[in-house]
Coordinates of C-alpha atoms in Angstrom, one line a residue:
M1 CA -85.5 -104.2 -79.9
S2 CA -84.7 -101.4 -82.3
T3 CA -83.6 -98.0 -81.3
E4 CA -86.9 -96.6 -82.3
D5 CA -88.8 -99.1 -80.1
K6 CA -86.5 -98.3 -77.2
L7 CA -87.2 -94.5 -77.6
T8 CA -91.0 -95.2 -77.8
T9 CA -90.8 -97.3 -74.6
Q10 CA -88.7 -94.7 -72.8
S11 CA -91.1 -91.9 -73.8
K12 CA -94.1 -93.9 -72.6
D13 CA -92.2 -94.7 -69.3
F14 CA -91.4 -91.0 -69.0
L15 CA -95.0 -90.0 -69.5
A16 CA -96.2 -92.6 -67.0
D17 CA -93.6 -91.6 -64.4
N18 CA -94.5 -87.9 -65.0
A19 CA -98.3 -88.7 -64.6
I20 CA -97.5 -90.6 -61.3
Q21 CA -95.4 -87.7 -60.0
N22 CA -98.1 -85.2 -60.8
G23 CA -100.7 -87.4 -59.1
I24 CA -98.5 -87.7 -56.0
K25 CA -98.0 -83.9 -56.0
K26 CA -101.7 -83.3 -56.2
V27 CA -102.4 -85.7 -53.3
E28 CA -99.8 -83.9 -51.2
E29 CA -101.3 -80.5 -52.0
E30 CA -104.8 -81.8 -51.1
K31 CA -103.5 -83.2 -47.8
Q32 CA -101.9 -79.8 -47.1
E33 CA -105.2 -78.0 -47.9
I34 CA -107.1 -80.4 -45.5
Q35 CA -104.5 -79.7 -42.8
N36 CA -105.0 -75.9 -43.4
L37 CA -108.7 -76.5 -42.6
D38 CA -107.9 -77.9 -39.2
I39 CA -108.0 -75.0 -36.8
E40 CA -106.8 -74.9 -33.2
L41 CA -109.3 -73.1 -31.0
R42 CA -108.9 -71.2 -27.7
Y43 CA -112.0 -70.3 -25.7
T44 CA -112.7 -67.8 -23.0
N45 CA -115.0 -68.4 -20.0
S46 CA -117.8 -66.2 -21.5
E47 CA -117.4 -67.8 -24.8
L48 CA -117.9 -71.3 -23.3
E49 CA -121.0 -70.2 -21.5
K50 CA -122.5 -68.7 -24.6
I51 CA -121.6 -71.7 -26.7
Q52 CA -123.3 -74.0 -24.3
K53 CA -126.5 -71.9 -24.2
L54 CA -126.6 -71.3 -28.0
T55 CA -126.0 -74.9 -29.0
A56 CA -128.8 -75.9 -26.6
I57 CA -131.2 -73.3 -28.0
L58 CA -130.4 -74.1 -31.6
R59 CA -129.9 -77.8 -31.0
L60 CA -126.7 -77.9 -33.1
A61 CA -123.6 -79.9 -32.5
K62 CA -120.7 -77.7 -31.4
E63 CA -118.7 -78.1 -34.6
L64 CA -121.6 -77.2 -36.8
F65 CA -122.5 -74.3 -34.6
L66 CA -118.9 -72.9 -34.7
E67 CA -118.9 -73.1 -38.5
S68 CA -122.3 -71.5 -38.6
V69 CA -121.0 -68.6 -36.4
I70 CA -118.2 -67.9 -39.0
N71 CA -120.9 -67.9 -41.7
Y72 CA -122.9 -65.5 -39.6
V73 CA -120.0 -63.1 -39.3
Y74 CA -119.4 -63.3 -43.0
F75 CA -123.1 -62.6 -43.7
L76 CA -123.0 -59.5 -41.4
F77 CA -119.7 -58.4 -43.0
S78 CA -121.2 -58.7 -46.5
E79 CA -124.3 -56.7 -45.5
H80 CA -122.8 -54.1 -43.1
K81 CA -119.1 -53.9 -43.9
E82 CA -118.2 -50.7 -42.1
S83 CA -120.3 -51.1 -39.0
I84 CA -119.4 -54.8 -38.5
Q85 CA -115.7 -54.0 -39.0
K86 CA -115.8 -51.6 -36.1
I87 CA -117.5 -54.4 -34.0
I88 CA -114.9 -56.9 -35.1
D89 CA -112.1 -54.6 -34.0
E90 CA -113.8 -53.9 -30.6
E91 CA -114.7 -57.6 -29.9
S92 CA -111.2 -58.7 -31.0
E93 CA -109.8 -56.5 -28.2
N94 CA -112.3 -57.9 -25.8
Y95 CA -111.2 -61.5 -26.8
Q96 CA -107.6 -60.7 -26.2
A97 CA -108.4 -59.1 -22.8
E98 CA -110.4 -62.1 -21.7
L99 CA -107.8 -64.5 -22.9
K100 CA -105.2 -62.7 -20.8
Q101 CA -107.3 -63.4 -17.7
I102 CA -107.1 -67.2 -18.3
T103 CA -104.1 -69.2 -17.2
P104 CA -101.8 -70.0 -20.1
I105 CA -102.8 -73.2 -21.8
E106 CA -99.5 -74.9 -21.1
N107 CA -99.9 -74.3 -17.3
M108 CA -103.4 -75.7 -17.2
S109 CA -104.5 -79.1 -16.0
R110 CA -105.5 -81.6 -18.7
K111 CA -109.1 -81.1 -17.8
D112 CA -109.0 -77.3 -18.2
R113 CA -106.9 -77.6 -21.3
D114 CA -109.6 -79.8 -22.9
R115 CA -112.2 -77.3 -21.7
F116 CA -110.5 -74.1 -23.0
S117 CA -109.1 -75.5 -26.3
G118 CA -110.3 -77.5 -29.1
K119 CA -110.1 -78.2 -32.8
I120 CA -112.4 -77.7 -35.7
R121 CA -112.1 -78.7 -39.4
L122 CA -113.6 -76.0 -41.5
S123 CA -115.3 -76.8 -44.8
P124 CA -113.5 -75.3 -47.8
E125 CA -116.4 -72.8 -48.3
T126 CA -116.1 -71.6 -44.7
S127 CA -112.3 -71.4 -45.0
D128 CA -112.8 -69.2 -48.1
K129 CA -115.1 -66.9 -46.2
I130 CA -112.5 -66.6 -43.4
E131 CA -110.0 -65.5 -46.0
Q132 CA -112.4 -63.0 -47.5
L133 CA -112.9 -61.6 -44.0
D134 CA -109.1 -61.3 -43.8
M135 CA -109.3 -63.3 -40.5
K136 CA -107.3 -66.4 -41.5
D137 CA -104.9 -65.8 -38.6
R138 CA -107.6 -64.6 -36.3
I139 CA -110.2 -67.4 -36.5
N140 CA -110.6 -67.5 -32.7
E141 CA -111.4 -63.8 -32.7
C142 CA -113.9 -64.3 -35.6
L143 CA -115.6 -67.0 -33.5
F144 CA -115.7 -64.7 -30.4
V145 CA -117.2 -61.9 -32.4
G146 CA -119.8 -64.2 -34.0
I147 CA -120.8 -65.9 -30.8
N148 CA -121.2 -62.6 -29.0
L149 CA -123.3 -61.1 -31.8
L150 CA -125.5 -64.2 -32.1
Y151 CA -125.9 -64.3 -28.4
K152 CA -127.0 -60.7 -28.2
Q153 CA -129.4 -61.3 -31.1
L154 CA -131.0 -64.4 -29.7
V155 CA -130.6 -64.1 -25.9
G156 CA -129.6 -60.5 -25.1
E157 CA -132.5 -58.9 -27.0
F158 CA -135.0 -61.1 -25.1
K159 CA -133.4 -60.2 -21.7
T160 CA -133.6 -56.5 -22.6
V161 CA -137.2 -56.7 -23.7
N162 CA -138.1 -58.8 -20.6
Q163 CA -136.4 -56.3 -18.3
E164 CA -138.4 -53.4 -19.7
K165 CA -141.7 -55.0 -18.8

């Protein structure tokens, strides 16, 4: 084999190795992105009650419902940025206050742990919306806000109208 043939073979090997390394890197990045879409959830008592009612009303699986709630908050934020931001801030405080009333997750029985916590894998689109809302580190609060707003819209308004009669 001539020196020129060896160099050609080496450059082909280098290109192949480089392509393989780039492929491996891309797969690892995609795995990381998928892991970033897996979200740990922490529920409050009121949230669990409202989730149960709303999923029954809308006949939606819990995971789809939770993702829809985030999309609802995003929609409201897009349409009413200033007023919804005030509500987000207030409801975030309410979420933190309710969370403090619950036993720390590590001290709960397994049954309660399963009840008050969960996981959801967000779609890339919903994950982008969370980032645009600047709530990537506050997804639980975003859910709390959305669940409360949706509950007021679907159930609370009816209760108010019904009580006035």
